Tab-separated table of N, CA and C in Angstrom:
chain	number	residue	atom	x	y	z
A	1	ARG	N	43.063	27.853	-90.938
A	1	ARG	CA	41.791	27.181	-91.110
A	1	ARG	C	41.017	27.200	-89.798
A	2	LEU	N	39.739	27.529	-89.874
A	2	LEU	CA	38.891	27.623	-88.695
A	2	LEU	C	38.462	26.236	-88.246
A	3	ARG	N	38.687	25.953	-86.983
A	3	ARG	CA	38.303	24.667	-86.414
A	3	ARG	C	36.938	24.807	-85.750
A	4	VAL	N	36.005	23.950	-86.089
A	4	VAL	CA	34.668	23.992	-85.515
A	4	VAL	C	34.649	23.135	-84.250
A	5	ALA	N	34.189	23.717	-83.149
A	5	ALA	CA	34.122	22.994	-81.884
A	5	ALA	C	33.032	21.926	-81.958
A	6	PRO	N	33.292	20.748	-81.383
A	6	PRO	CA	32.261	19.703	-81.351
A	6	PRO	C	31.040	20.192	-80.571
A	7	MET	N	29.864	19.862	-81.089
A	7	MET	CA	28.623	20.330	-80.491
A	7	MET	C	27.754	19.149	-80.078
A	8	LEU	N	26.907	19.379	-79.073
A	8	LEU	CA	25.872	18.428	-78.689
A	8	LEU	C	24.549	19.015	-79.147
A	9	ARG	N	23.820	18.249	-79.942
A	9	ARG	CA	22.517	18.680	-80.449
A	9	ARG	C	21.432	18.101	-79.540
A	10	ILE	N	20.483	18.936	-79.142
A	10	ILE	CA	19.327	18.512	-78.370
A	10	ILE	C	18.124	18.559	-79.307
A	11	VAL	N	17.448	17.417	-79.447
A	11	VAL	CA	16.325	17.337	-80.377
A	11	VAL	C	15.029	16.987	-79.642
A	12	ALA	N	13.925	17.409	-80.232
A	12	ALA	CA	12.598	17.076	-79.722
A	12	ALA	C	12.235	15.668	-80.179
A	13	VAL	N	11.151	15.143	-79.651
A	13	VAL	CA	10.660	13.828	-80.058
A	13	VAL	C	10.410	13.805	-81.569
A	14	SER	N	10.018	14.936	-82.113
A	14	SER	CA	9.741	15.043	-83.553
A	14	SER	C	11.009	14.988	-84.400
A	15	GLY	N	12.169	15.149	-83.750
A	15	GLY	CA	13.432	15.190	-84.488
A	15	GLY	C	13.928	16.600	-84.746
A	16	GLU	N	13.096	17.591	-84.434
A	16	GLU	CA	13.484	19.000	-84.625
A	16	GLU	C	14.617	19.359	-83.662
A	17	THR	N	15.636	20.031	-84.169
A	17	THR	CA	16.728	20.490	-83.312
A	17	THR	C	16.245	21.656	-82.473
A	18	LEU	N	16.356	21.510	-81.144
A	18	LEU	CA	15.919	22.555	-80.227
A	18	LEU	C	17.065	23.489	-79.848
A	19	ARG	N	18.213	22.907	-79.550
A	19	ARG	CA	19.392	23.666	-79.138
A	19	ARG	C	20.645	22.890	-79.516
A	20	SER	N	21.738	23.613	-79.605
A	20	SER	CA	23.059	23.007	-79.766
A	20	SER	C	23.998	23.692	-78.785
A	21	PHE	N	24.808	22.893	-78.129
A	21	PHE	CA	25.746	23.414	-77.140
A	21	PHE	C	27.149	22.948	-77.462
A	22	PRO	N	28.163	23.789	-77.243
A	22	PRO	CA	29.551	23.333	-77.381
A	22	PRO	C	29.848	22.279	-76.312
A	23	LEU	N	30.346	21.130	-76.732
A	23	LEU	CA	30.654	20.059	-75.788
A	23	LEU	C	31.656	20.507	-74.732
A	24	GLU	N	32.606	21.309	-75.142
A	24	GLU	CA	33.629	21.785	-74.206
A	24	GLU	C	32.996	22.513	-73.021
A	25	ARG	N	32.007	23.363	-73.309
A	25	ARG	CA	31.330	24.115	-72.244
A	25	ARG	C	30.552	23.182	-71.321
A	26	LEU	N	29.858	22.199	-71.901
A	26	LEU	CA	29.073	21.268	-71.090
A	26	LEU	C	29.968	20.399	-70.222
A	27	GLU	N	31.075	19.926	-70.791
A	27	GLU	CA	31.988	19.084	-70.019
A	27	GLU	C	32.590	19.869	-68.865
A	28	ALA	N	32.910	21.130	-69.095
A	28	ALA	CA	33.464	21.970	-68.032
A	28	ALA	C	32.415	22.185	-66.941
A	29	ALA	N	31.170	22.395	-67.336
A	29	ALA	CA	30.096	22.623	-66.367
A	29	ALA	C	29.729	21.347	-65.622
A	30	ALA	N	29.965	20.183	-66.230
A	30	ALA	CA	29.586	18.908	-65.628
A	30	ALA	C	30.336	18.666	-64.319
A	31	GLY	N	31.628	19.004	-64.287
A	31	GLY	CA	32.405	18.848	-63.059
A	31	GLY	C	32.070	17.582	-62.311
A	32	THR	N	31.647	17.717	-61.077
A	32	THR	CA	31.296	16.558	-60.254
A	32	THR	C	29.805	16.240	-60.321
A	33	THR	N	29.009	17.110	-60.933
A	33	THR	CA	27.555	16.889	-60.958
A	33	THR	C	27.127	15.926	-62.052
A	34	GLY	N	27.888	15.819	-63.119
A	34	GLY	CA	27.547	14.918	-64.205
A	34	GLY	C	27.098	15.649	-65.453
A	35	PHE	N	27.279	14.984	-66.581
A	35	PHE	CA	26.996	15.572	-67.885
A	35	PHE	C	25.501	15.821	-68.084
A	36	GLY	N	24.670	14.826	-67.754
A	36	GLY	CA	23.218	14.986	-67.908
A	36	GLY	C	22.686	16.156	-67.106
A	37	TYR	N	23.204	16.299	-65.896
A	37	TYR	CA	22.783	17.414	-65.041
A	37	TYR	C	23.192	18.747	-65.662
A	38	ALA	N	24.412	18.820	-66.186
A	38	ALA	CA	24.896	20.064	-66.801
A	38	ALA	C	24.035	20.444	-68.010
A	39	VAL	N	23.651	19.455	-68.812
A	39	VAL	CA	22.798	19.720	-69.976
A	39	VAL	C	21.440	20.247	-69.511
A	40	LYS	N	20.861	19.603	-68.500
A	40	LYS	CA	19.556	20.049	-67.990
A	40	LYS	C	19.629	21.469	-67.430
A	41	GLU	N	20.722	21.793	-66.756
A	41	GLU	CA	20.875	23.152	-66.221
A	41	GLU	C	20.907	24.184	-67.354
A	42	GLU	N	21.627	23.876	-68.429
A	42	GLU	CA	21.672	24.780	-69.589
A	42	GLU	C	20.275	24.929	-70.198
A	43	LEU	N	19.577	23.808	-70.350
A	43	LEU	CA	18.241	23.835	-70.953
A	43	LEU	C	17.245	24.555	-70.055
A	44	GLN	N	17.356	24.344	-68.747
A	44	GLN	CA	16.462	25.010	-67.800
A	44	GLN	C	16.549	26.521	-67.968
A	45	ASP	N	17.759	27.022	-68.070
A	45	ASP	CA	17.946	28.467	-68.223
A	45	ASP	C	17.408	28.970	-69.561
A	46	GLU	N	17.658	28.223	-70.629
A	46	GLU	CA	17.256	28.680	-71.964
A	46	GLU	C	15.765	28.508	-72.230
A	47	LEU	N	15.176	27.405	-71.747
A	47	LEU	CA	13.772	27.110	-72.029
A	47	LEU	C	12.824	27.624	-70.952
A	48	GLN	N	13.391	28.072	-69.818
A	48	GLN	CA	12.579	28.520	-68.684
A	48	GLN	C	11.638	27.412	-68.205
A	49	VAL	N	12.167	26.184	-68.149
A	49	VAL	CA	11.434	25.021	-67.657
A	49	VAL	C	12.296	24.412	-66.556
A	50	PRO	N	11.732	24.164	-65.360
A	50	PRO	CA	12.551	23.603	-64.280
A	50	PRO	C	13.156	22.253	-64.664
A	51	SER	N	14.368	22.020	-64.203
A	51	SER	CA	15.104	20.811	-64.602
A	51	SER	C	14.411	19.527	-64.194
A	52	PHE	N	13.600	19.538	-63.138
A	52	PHE	CA	12.936	18.298	-62.732
A	52	PHE	C	11.890	17.839	-63.749
A	53	ARG	N	11.486	18.728	-64.653
A	53	ARG	CA	10.535	18.355	-65.711
A	53	ARG	C	11.231	17.913	-66.996
A	54	LEU	N	12.562	17.989	-67.024
A	54	LEU	CA	13.314	17.657	-68.235
A	54	LEU	C	13.856	16.233	-68.151
A	55	ARG	N	13.678	15.484	-69.220
A	55	ARG	CA	14.262	14.145	-69.332
A	55	ARG	C	15.074	14.099	-70.614
A	56	LEU	N	16.281	13.604	-70.506
A	56	LEU	CA	17.148	13.422	-71.668
A	56	LEU	C	17.181	11.949	-72.020
A	57	LEU	N	17.038	11.663	-73.309
A	57	LEU	CA	17.059	10.284	-73.783
A	57	LEU	C	18.160	10.103	-74.814
A	58	GLN	N	18.749	8.923	-74.772
A	58	GLN	CA	19.740	8.527	-75.775
A	58	GLN	C	19.309	7.159	-76.271
A	59	ARG	N	18.928	7.082	-77.532
A	59	ARG	CA	18.416	5.831	-78.111
A	59	ARG	C	17.304	5.229	-77.239
A	60	ASN	N	16.356	6.075	-76.838
A	60	ASN	CA	15.185	5.699	-76.045
A	60	ASN	C	15.491	5.280	-74.616
A	61	ASP	N	16.722	5.461	-74.150
A	61	ASP	CA	17.076	5.190	-72.757
A	61	ASP	C	17.299	6.514	-72.040
A	62	MET	N	16.802	6.593	-70.800
A	62	MET	CA	16.996	7.812	-70.023
A	62	MET	C	18.473	7.994	-69.693
A	63	VAL	N	18.945	9.223	-69.848
A	63	VAL	CA	20.339	9.567	-69.565
A	63	VAL	C	20.456	9.873	-68.070
A	64	PRO	N	21.275	9.108	-67.343
A	64	PRO	CA	21.475	9.413	-65.920
A	64	PRO	C	22.188	10.762	-65.765
A	65	ASP	N	21.766	11.542	-64.793
A	65	ASP	CA	22.345	12.874	-64.572
A	65	ASP	C	23.841	12.824	-64.300
A	66	LYS	N	24.292	11.822	-63.570
A	66	LYS	CA	25.669	11.839	-63.058
A	66	LYS	C	26.704	11.189	-63.958
A	67	MET	N	26.301	10.597	-65.063
A	67	MET	CA	27.275	9.976	-65.956
A	67	MET	C	28.049	11.033	-66.739
A	68	SER	N	29.271	10.693	-67.108
A	68	SER	CA	30.081	11.606	-67.927
A	68	SER	C	29.727	11.424	-69.399
A	69	TRP	N	30.166	12.362	-70.215
A	69	TRP	CA	29.951	12.275	-71.656
A	69	TRP	C	30.612	11.011	-72.209
A	70	GLU	N	31.805	10.694	-71.717
A	70	GLU	CA	32.516	9.495	-72.157
A	70	GLU	C	31.748	8.232	-71.775
A	71	GLU	N	31.222	8.194	-70.545
A	71	GLU	CA	30.453	7.024	-70.084
A	71	GLU	C	29.189	6.824	-70.913
A	72	LEU	N	28.659	7.905	-71.464
A	72	LEU	CA	27.462	7.815	-72.316
A	72	LEU	C	27.807	7.384	-73.742
A	73	GLY	N	29.099	7.248	-74.054
A	73	GLY	CA	29.511	6.858	-75.400
A	73	GLY	C	29.752	8.036	-76.323
A	74	LYS	N	29.993	9.214	-75.747
A	74	LYS	CA	30.279	10.439	-76.497
A	74	LYS	C	29.196	10.777	-77.540
A	75	PRO	N	27.941	10.888	-77.085
A	75	PRO	CA	26.863	11.187	-78.042
A	75	PRO	C	26.983	12.579	-78.644
A	76	GLU	N	26.538	12.705	-79.879
A	76	GLU	CA	26.463	14.002	-80.550
A	76	GLU	C	25.052	14.557	-80.496
A	77	GLU	N	24.104	13.706	-80.072
A	77	GLU	CA	22.705	14.119	-80.043
A	77	GLU	C	21.995	13.437	-78.879
A	78	LEU	N	21.154	14.201	-78.191
A	78	LEU	CA	20.279	13.666	-77.153
A	78	LEU	C	18.875	14.184	-77.422
A	79	GLN	N	17.885	13.383	-77.024
A	79	GLN	CA	16.489	13.766	-77.212
A	79	GLN	C	15.960	14.344	-75.901
A	80	LEU	N	15.178	15.405	-75.994
A	80	LEU	CA	14.600	16.052	-74.825
A	80	LEU	C	13.104	15.789	-74.767
A	81	VAL	N	12.650	15.390	-73.583
A	81	VAL	CA	11.229	15.260	-73.298
A	81	VAL	C	10.935	16.183	-72.123
A	82	ILE	N	9.923	17.030	-72.279
A	82	ILE	CA	9.500	17.923	-71.198
A	82	ILE	C	8.228	17.354	-70.592
A	83	LEU	N	8.303	16.986	-69.313
A	83	LEU	CA	7.153	16.402	-68.634
A	83	LEU	C	6.123	17.478	-68.332
A	84	PRO	N	4.851	17.131	-68.465
A	84	PRO	CA	3.804	18.109	-68.154
A	84	PRO	C	3.703	18.317	-66.644
A	85	ILE	N	3.131	19.440	-66.257
A	85	ILE	CA	2.835	19.669	-64.849
A	85	ILE	C	1.542	18.925	-64.542
A	86	GLY	N	1.506	18.299	-63.402
A	86	GLY	CA	0.348	17.509	-63.012
A	86	GLY	C	0.775	16.069	-62.828
A	87	ASN	N	-0.165	15.196	-62.695
A	87	ASN	CA	0.114	13.771	-62.520
A	87	ASN	C	1.106	13.519	-61.397
A	88	GLY	N	0.927	14.204	-60.263
A	88	GLY	CA	1.798	13.981	-59.117
A	88	GLY	C	3.034	14.851	-59.091
A	89	SER	N	3.244	15.689	-60.103
A	89	SER	CA	4.461	16.498	-60.125
A	89	SER	C	4.362	17.717	-59.202
A	90	GLU	N	3.162	17.976	-58.658
A	90	GLU	CA	3.017	19.127	-57.775
A	90	GLU	C	3.934	19.001	-56.564
A	91	GLU	N	4.033	17.782	-56.004
A	91	GLU	CA	4.905	17.565	-54.849
A	91	GLU	C	6.367	17.785	-55.237
A	92	LYS	N	6.749	17.311	-56.421
A	92	LYS	CA	8.119	17.526	-56.893
A	92	LYS	C	8.382	19.011	-57.104
A	93	LEU	N	7.377	19.735	-57.580
A	93	LEU	CA	7.517	21.174	-57.783
A	93	LEU	C	7.782	21.878	-56.452
A	94	LEU	N	7.035	21.502	-55.427
A	94	LEU	CA	7.241	22.099	-54.107
A	94	LEU	C	8.617	21.747	-53.559
A	95	ASP	N	9.034	20.494	-53.712
A	95	ASP	CA	10.376	20.074	-53.269
A	95	ASP	C	11.455	20.864	-53.996
A	96	ALA	N	11.284	21.023	-55.306
A	96	ALA	CA	12.271	21.761	-56.097
A	96	ALA	C	12.337	23.218	-55.666
A	97	ALA	N	11.177	23.795	-55.375
A	97	ALA	CA	11.137	25.188	-54.934
A	97	ALA	C	11.860	25.351	-53.601
A	98	GLU	N	11.660	24.389	-52.707
A	98	GLU	CA	12.335	24.438	-51.414
A	98	GLU	C	13.857	24.341	-51.572
A	99	GLN	N	14.300	23.607	-52.594
A	99	GLN	CA	15.740	23.427	-52.816
A	99	GLN	C	16.318	24.501	-53.721
A	100	GLY	N	15.488	25.422	-54.189
A	100	GLY	CA	15.969	26.518	-55.029
A	100	GLY	C	16.161	26.141	-56.477
A	101	ASP	N	15.525	25.055	-56.935
A	101	ASP	CA	15.671	24.607	-58.331
A	101	ASP	C	14.589	25.278	-59.147
């Protein structure tokens, strides 16, 4: 019998599923950086949006980058908000560029 790996679903504000990732891969990538950070790194690569513009929400609360999946309560779904460029983000963009993000 084929065993299906547990997945983390990333949804838009509208509820539309944007991406799904194997939890095992995200947990391995989280290492010392944290689960939220690992998810943002995966999304940054797939969506071509810098991670500093990505916000992950769980039940309308921002997901801290450094928390583990277990500390977050083992969610199966997180909501993604992509911040627009502007409104003071230009300085963050320059900082991110300097840091190679």
